[in-house]
Tab-separated table of C-alpha atoms in Angstrom:
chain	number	residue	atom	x	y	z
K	1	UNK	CA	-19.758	-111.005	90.032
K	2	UNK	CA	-17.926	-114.051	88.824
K	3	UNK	CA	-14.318	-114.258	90.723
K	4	UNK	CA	-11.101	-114.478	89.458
K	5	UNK	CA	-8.917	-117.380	90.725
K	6	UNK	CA	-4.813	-115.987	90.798
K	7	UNK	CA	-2.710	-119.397	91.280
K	8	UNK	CA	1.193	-119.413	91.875
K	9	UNK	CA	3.737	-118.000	94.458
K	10	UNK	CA	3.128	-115.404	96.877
K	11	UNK	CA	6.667	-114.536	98.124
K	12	UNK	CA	8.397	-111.729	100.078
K	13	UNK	CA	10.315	-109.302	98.236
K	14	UNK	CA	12.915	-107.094	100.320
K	15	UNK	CA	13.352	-104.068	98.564
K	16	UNK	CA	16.959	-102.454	99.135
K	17	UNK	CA	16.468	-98.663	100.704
K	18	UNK	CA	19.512	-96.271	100.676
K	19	UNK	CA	20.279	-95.736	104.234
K	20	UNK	CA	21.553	-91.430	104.875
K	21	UNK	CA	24.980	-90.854	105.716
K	22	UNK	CA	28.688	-92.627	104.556
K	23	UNK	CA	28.800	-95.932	103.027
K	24	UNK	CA	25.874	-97.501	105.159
K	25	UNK	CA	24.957	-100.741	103.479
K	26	UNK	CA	21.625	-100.438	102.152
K	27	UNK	CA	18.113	-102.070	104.513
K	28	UNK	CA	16.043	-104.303	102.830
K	29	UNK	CA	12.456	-103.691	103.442
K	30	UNK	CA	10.399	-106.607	103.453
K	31	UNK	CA	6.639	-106.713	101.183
K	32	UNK	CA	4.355	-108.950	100.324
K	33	UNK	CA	4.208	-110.025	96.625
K	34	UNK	CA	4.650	-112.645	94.085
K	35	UNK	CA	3.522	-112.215	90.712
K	36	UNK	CA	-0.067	-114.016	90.793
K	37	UNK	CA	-0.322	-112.696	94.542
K	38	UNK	CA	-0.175	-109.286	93.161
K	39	UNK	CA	-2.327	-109.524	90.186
K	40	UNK	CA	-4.669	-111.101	93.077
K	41	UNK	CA	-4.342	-107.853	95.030
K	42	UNK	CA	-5.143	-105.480	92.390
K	43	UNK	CA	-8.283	-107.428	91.006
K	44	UNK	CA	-9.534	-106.902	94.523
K	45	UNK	CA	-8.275	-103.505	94.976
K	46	UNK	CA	-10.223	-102.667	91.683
K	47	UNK	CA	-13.500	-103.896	93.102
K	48	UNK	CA	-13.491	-107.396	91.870
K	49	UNK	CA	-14.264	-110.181	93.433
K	50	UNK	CA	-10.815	-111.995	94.208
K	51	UNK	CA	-9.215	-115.305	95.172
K	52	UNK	CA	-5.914	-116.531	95.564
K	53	UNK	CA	-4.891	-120.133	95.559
K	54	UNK	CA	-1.452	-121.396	96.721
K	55	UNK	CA	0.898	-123.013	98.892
K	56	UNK	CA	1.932	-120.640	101.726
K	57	UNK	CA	4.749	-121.502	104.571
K	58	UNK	CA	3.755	-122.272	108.175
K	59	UNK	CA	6.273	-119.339	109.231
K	60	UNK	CA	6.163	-116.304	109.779
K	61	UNK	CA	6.657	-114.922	106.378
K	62	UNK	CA	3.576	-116.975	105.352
K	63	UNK	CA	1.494	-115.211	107.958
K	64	UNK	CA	2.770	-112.450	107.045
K	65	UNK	CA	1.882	-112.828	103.061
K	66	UNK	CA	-1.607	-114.622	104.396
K	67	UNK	CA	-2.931	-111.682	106.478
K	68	UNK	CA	-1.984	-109.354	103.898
K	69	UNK	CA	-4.027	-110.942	101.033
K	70	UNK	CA	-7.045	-111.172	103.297
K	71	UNK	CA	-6.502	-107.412	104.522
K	72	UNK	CA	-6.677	-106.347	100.829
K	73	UNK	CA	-9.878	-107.922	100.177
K	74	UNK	CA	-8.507	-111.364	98.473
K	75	UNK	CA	-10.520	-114.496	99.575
K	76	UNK	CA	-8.180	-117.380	100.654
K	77	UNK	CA	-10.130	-120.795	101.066
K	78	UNK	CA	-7.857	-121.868	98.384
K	79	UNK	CA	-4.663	-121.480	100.525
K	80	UNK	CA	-2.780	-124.491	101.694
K	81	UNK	CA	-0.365	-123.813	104.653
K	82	UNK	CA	2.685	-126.213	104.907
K	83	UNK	CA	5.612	-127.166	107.281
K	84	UNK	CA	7.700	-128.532	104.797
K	85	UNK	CA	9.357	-125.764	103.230
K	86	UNK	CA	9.332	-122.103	103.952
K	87	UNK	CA	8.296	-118.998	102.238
K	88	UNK	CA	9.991	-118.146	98.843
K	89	UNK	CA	12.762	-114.618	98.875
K	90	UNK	CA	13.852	-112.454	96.777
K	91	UNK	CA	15.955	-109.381	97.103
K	92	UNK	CA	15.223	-106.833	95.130
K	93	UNK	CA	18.118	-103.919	93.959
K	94	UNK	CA	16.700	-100.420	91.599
K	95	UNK	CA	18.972	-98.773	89.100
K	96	UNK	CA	18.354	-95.356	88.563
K	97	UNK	CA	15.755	-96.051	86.122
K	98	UNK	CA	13.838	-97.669	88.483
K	99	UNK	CA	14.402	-101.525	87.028
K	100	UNK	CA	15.015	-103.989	89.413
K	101	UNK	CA	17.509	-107.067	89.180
K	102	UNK	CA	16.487	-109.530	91.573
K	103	UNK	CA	18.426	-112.552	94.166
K	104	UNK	CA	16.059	-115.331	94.982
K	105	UNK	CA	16.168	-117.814	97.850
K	106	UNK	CA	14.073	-120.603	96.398
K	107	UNK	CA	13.674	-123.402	96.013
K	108	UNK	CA	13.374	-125.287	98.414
K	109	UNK	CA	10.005	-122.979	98.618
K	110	UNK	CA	6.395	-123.584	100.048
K	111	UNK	CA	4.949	-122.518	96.862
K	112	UNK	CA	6.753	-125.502	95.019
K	113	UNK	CA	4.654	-128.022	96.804
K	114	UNK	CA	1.086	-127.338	95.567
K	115	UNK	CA	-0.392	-130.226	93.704
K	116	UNK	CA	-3.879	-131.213	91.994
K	117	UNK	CA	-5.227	-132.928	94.850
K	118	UNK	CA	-4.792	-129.519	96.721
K	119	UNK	CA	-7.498	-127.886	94.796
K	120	UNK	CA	-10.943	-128.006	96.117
K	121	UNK	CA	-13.652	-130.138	95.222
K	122	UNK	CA	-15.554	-126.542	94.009
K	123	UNK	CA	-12.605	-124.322	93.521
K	124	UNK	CA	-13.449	-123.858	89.586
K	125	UNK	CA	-17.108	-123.312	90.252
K	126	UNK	CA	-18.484	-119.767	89.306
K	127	UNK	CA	-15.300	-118.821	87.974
K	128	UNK	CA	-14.658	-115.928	85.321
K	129	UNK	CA	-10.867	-116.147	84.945
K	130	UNK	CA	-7.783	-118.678	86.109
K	131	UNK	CA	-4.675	-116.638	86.248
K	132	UNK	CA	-1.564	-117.970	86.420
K	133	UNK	CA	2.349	-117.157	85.286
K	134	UNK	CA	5.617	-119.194	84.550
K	135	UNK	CA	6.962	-119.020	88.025
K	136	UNK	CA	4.656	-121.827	88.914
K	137	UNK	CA	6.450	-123.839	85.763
K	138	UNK	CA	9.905	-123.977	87.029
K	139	UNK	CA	10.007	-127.626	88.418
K	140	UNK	CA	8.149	-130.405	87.060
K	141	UNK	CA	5.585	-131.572	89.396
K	142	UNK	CA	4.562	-127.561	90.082
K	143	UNK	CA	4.409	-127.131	86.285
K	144	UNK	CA	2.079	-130.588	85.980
K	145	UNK	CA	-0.709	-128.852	88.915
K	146	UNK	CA	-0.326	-125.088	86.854
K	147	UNK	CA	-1.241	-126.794	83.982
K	148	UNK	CA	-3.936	-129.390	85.359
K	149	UNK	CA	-5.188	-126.190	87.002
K	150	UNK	CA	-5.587	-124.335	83.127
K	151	UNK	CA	-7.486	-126.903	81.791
K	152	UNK	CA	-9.804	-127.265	84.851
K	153	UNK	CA	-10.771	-124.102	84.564
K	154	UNK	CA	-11.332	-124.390	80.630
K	155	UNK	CA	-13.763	-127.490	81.326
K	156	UNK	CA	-15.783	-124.729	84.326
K	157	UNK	CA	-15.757	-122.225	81.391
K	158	UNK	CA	-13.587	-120.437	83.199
K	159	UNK	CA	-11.178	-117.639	81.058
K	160	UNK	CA	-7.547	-118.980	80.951
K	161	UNK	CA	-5.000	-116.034	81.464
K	162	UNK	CA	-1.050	-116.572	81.389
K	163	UNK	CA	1.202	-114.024	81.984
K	164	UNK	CA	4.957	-115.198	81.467
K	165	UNK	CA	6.571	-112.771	83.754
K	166	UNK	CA	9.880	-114.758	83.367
K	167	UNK	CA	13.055	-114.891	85.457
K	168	UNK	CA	15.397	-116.569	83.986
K	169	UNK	CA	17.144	-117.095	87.601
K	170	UNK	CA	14.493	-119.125	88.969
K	171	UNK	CA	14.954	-122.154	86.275
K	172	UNK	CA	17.515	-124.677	86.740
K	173	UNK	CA	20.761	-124.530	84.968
K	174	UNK	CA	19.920	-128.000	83.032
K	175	UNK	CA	16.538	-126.580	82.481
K	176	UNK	CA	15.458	-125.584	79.068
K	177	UNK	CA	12.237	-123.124	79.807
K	178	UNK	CA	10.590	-123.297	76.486
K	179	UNK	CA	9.152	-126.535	76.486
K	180	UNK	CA	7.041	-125.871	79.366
K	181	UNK	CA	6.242	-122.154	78.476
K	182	UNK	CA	4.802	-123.364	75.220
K	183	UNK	CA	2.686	-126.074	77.232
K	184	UNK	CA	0.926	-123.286	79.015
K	185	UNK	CA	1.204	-120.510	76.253
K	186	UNK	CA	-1.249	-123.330	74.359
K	187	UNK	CA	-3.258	-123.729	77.552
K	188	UNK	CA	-4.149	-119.418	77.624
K	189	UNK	CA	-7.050	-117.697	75.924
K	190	UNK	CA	-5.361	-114.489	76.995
K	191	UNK	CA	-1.406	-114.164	76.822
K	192	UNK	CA	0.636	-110.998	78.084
K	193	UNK	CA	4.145	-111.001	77.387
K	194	UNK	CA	7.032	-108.103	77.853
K	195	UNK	CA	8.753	-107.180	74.703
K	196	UNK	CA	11.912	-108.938	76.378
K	197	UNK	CA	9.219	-112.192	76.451
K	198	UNK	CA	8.077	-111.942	72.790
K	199	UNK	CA	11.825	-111.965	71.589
K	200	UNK	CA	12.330	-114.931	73.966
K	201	UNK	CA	9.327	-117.738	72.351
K	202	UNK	CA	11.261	-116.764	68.891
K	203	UNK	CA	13.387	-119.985	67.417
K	204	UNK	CA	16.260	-118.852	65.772
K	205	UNK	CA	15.156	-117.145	62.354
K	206	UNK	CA	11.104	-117.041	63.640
K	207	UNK	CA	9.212	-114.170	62.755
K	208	UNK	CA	6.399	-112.636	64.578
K	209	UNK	CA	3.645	-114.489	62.433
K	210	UNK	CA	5.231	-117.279	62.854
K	211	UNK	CA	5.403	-117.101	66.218
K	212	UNK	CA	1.834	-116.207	66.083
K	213	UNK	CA	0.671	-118.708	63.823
K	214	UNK	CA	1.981	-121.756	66.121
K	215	UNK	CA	0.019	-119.628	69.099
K	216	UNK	CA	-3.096	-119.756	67.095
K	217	UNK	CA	-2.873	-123.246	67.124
K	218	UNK	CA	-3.218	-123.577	70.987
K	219	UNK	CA	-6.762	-122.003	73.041
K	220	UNK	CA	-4.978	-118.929	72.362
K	221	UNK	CA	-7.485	-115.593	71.392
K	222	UNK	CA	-4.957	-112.909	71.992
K	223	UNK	CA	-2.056	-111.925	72.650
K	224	UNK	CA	-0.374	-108.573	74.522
K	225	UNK	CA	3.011	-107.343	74.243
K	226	UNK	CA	4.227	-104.864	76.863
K	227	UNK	CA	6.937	-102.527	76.378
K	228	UNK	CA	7.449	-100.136	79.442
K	229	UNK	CA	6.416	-96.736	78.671
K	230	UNK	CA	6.468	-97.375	74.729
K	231	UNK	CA	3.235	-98.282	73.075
K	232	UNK	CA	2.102	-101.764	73.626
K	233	UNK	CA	0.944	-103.991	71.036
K	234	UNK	CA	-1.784	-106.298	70.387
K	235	UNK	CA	-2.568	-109.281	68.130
K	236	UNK	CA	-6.015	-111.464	67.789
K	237	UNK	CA	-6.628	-113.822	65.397
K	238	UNK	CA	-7.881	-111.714	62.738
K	239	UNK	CA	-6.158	-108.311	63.939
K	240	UNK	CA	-3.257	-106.409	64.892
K	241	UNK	CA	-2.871	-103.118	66.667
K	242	UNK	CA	-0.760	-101.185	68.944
K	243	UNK	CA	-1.762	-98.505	71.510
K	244	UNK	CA	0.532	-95.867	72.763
K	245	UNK	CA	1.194	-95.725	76.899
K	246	UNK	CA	0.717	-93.056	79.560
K	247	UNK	CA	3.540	-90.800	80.411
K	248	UNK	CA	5.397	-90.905	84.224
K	249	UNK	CA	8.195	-91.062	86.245
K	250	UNK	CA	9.024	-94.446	86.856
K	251	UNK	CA	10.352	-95.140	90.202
K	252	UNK	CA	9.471	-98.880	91.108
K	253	UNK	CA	8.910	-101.482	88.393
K	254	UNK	CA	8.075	-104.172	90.662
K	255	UNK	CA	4.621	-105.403	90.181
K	256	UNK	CA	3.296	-103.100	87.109
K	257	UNK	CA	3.236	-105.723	85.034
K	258	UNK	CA	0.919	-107.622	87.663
K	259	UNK	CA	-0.945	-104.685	87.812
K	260	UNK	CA	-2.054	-103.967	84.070
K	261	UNK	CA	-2.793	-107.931	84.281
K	262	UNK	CA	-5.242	-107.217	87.878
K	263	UNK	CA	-6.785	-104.561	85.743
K	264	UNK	CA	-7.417	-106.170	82.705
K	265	UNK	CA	-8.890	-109.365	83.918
K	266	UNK	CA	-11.206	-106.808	86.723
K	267	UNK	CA	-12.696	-105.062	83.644
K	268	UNK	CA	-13.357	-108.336	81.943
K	269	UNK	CA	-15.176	-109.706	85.024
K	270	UNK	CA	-17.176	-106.422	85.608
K	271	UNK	CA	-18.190	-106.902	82.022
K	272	UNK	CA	-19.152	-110.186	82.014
K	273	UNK	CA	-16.650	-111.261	79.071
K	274	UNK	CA	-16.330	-114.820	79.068
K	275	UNK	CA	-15.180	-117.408	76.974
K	276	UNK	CA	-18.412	-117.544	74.976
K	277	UNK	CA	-18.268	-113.908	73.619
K	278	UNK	CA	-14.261	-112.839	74.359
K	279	UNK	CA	-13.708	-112.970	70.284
K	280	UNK	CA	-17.154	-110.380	70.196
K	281	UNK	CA	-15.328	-108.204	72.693
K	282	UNK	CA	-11.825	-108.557	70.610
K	283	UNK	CA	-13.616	-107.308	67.660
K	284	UNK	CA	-14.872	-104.125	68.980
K	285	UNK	CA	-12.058	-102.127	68.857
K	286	UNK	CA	-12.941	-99.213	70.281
K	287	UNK	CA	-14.036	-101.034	73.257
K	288	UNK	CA	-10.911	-102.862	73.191
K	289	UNK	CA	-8.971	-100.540	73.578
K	290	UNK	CA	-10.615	-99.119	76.416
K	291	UNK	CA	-10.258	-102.054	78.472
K	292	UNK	CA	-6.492	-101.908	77.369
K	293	UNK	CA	-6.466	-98.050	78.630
K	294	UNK	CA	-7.850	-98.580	81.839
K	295	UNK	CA	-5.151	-101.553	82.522
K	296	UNK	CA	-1.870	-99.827	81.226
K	297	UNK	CA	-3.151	-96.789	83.497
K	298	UNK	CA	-2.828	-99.568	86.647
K	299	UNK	CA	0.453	-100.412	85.339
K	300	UNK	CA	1.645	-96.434	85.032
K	301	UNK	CA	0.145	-95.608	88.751
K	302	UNK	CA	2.237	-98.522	90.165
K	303	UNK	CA	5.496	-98.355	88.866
K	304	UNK	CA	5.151	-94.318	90.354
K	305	UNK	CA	5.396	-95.994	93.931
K	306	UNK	CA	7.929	-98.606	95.980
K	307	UNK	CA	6.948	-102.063	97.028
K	308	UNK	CA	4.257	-104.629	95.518
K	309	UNK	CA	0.651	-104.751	97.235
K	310	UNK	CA	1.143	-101.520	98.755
K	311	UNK	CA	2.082	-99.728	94.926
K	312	UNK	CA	-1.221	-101.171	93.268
K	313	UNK	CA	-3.791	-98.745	93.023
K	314	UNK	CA	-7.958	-98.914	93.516
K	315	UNK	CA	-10.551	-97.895	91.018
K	316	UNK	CA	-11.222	-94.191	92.061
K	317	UNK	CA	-7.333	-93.500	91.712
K	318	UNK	CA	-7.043	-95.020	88.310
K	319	UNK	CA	-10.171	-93.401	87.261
K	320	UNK	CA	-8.695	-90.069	88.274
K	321	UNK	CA	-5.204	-90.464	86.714
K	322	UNK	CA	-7.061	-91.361	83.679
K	323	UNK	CA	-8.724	-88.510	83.730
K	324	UNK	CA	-6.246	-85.773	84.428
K	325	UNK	CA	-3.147	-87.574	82.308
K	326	UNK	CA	-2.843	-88.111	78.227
């Protein structure tokens, strides 16, 4: 099977735990994550092949997030270690609801540093899908390599695959982020957005086509908006749809989003869908939609557990949730 190439941050995310008794402050548990990290993880955890590439900290958060990805099954030739910055933070608080609000400690960050010449002389060979999201667009020269990295891929025949997964706190005050979403929105074939993301790419007075109509203009073949547990919506270039979500308990956001991603891109490598016949698969909806099942059901098992690798599920556990939930 062709592999899927996740490139961006891996980071550590300390989740805040309620400690028992009196006004204890609360521990933060450290994980491993980062948005492309995790889609990484679950593309392996679903039984696809799966490679991360990034810039990872020579301390010992880096080993940390290193041995992790190559415990989970994630191949890592295309990991640069560095000593000139250290590994990316971010403190993560739950509401009731489960939704997080996050502090980051970067940059200065290791991941920040990757540029072109970083990539290997054959990391775009035999590759099904490039994945990448905005936090990898946040300073110029990092947004320049995420970018050069898209359209290296497109020339390999590679899938493009953007997710934005924004945070608004990671962007510089002076720092306008549309500019350089829109330069890697046009780069995508495949785009998932929240709801929250959608309203976000709107000028003042846009509408959804039109919205759509300047995203048809870029490599763009379609487009998903998430919504939580309400039903998700989809738009190609000659249809629109929506699709309803599975009912749980939330009690960890973190990573779901990077999980429906893991699975979506897995099914489209186990089913050979490539560049060449992606607008074929599009048009079968029925198919479609299964493909679109199978990854919101990734999203619902994760956001049922704490933490980031460790919430992802693997193929047999989505199959059986599936199965035994409407």
């Amino acid at each position: 099977m062709a592999s899927i190439l996740c490139f961006g941050e891996a980071l550590i995310d300390f989740h805040a735990q309620r400690q028992a008794g009196g006004n204890q402050p609360p521990a933060f548990i450290p994980f491993a994550g980062g948005a492309p990290a995790n889609v990484a993880v679950a593309v392996a955890r679903l039984g696809a092949t799966s490679r991360f590439a990034g810039m990872l900290s020579r301390d010992m958060f880096g080993d940390f997030l290193l041995t992790s990805l190559r415990d989970l099954g994630v191949g890592t030739d295309d990991v640069v270690r560095t000593d000139e910055a250290n590994t990316a933070l971010a403190f993560v608080a739950l509401d009731e609801k489960g939704e997080r609000s996050f502090s980051f400690y970067r940059p200065p960050a290791a991941d920040l540093l990757f540029r072109p010449h970083h990539f290997r002389v054959d990391t775009f060979d035999g590759l099904a899908v490039f994945h990448v999201c905005s936090n990898s667009l946040t300073e110029a020269a990092i947004a320049d390599t995420t970018i050069e990295g898209m359209r290296r891929a497109r020339v390999a025949g590679a899938l493009v695959s953007f997710d934005m997964n924004l945070r608004p706190a990671l962007w510089p005050r002076d720092e306008a982020p549309l500019p350089r979403l829109w330069n890697a929105l046009n780069e995508a074939d495949i785009i998932k957005l929240s709801a929250e993301e959608f309203a976000f790419v709107h000028a003042d007075g846009q509408s959804d086509d039109d919205v759509l109509e300047r995203l048809w203009r870029g490599e763009a073949k379609v487009l998903l908006v998430t919504d939580g547990g309400e039903p998700m919506r989809w738009f190609t270039r000659n249809a629109r749809g929506s699709l309803p979500g599975w009912h749980v308990e939330t009690v960890d956001t973190t990573a779901a989003g990077d999980a429906f991603v893991g699975g979506l891109l897995s099914q489209l490598a186990s089913q050979s869908v490539t560049r060449a016949n992606l607008s074929a698969l599009l048009a079968d909806t029925p198919r479609f939609h299964d493909l679109l099942r199978f990854a919101a059901a990734c999203g619902a098992i994760t956001v049922t557990r704490k933490g980031s690798f460790t919430a992802i599920p693997d193929e047999a556990e989505v199959r059986a949730f599936m199965e035994h939930h409407t």
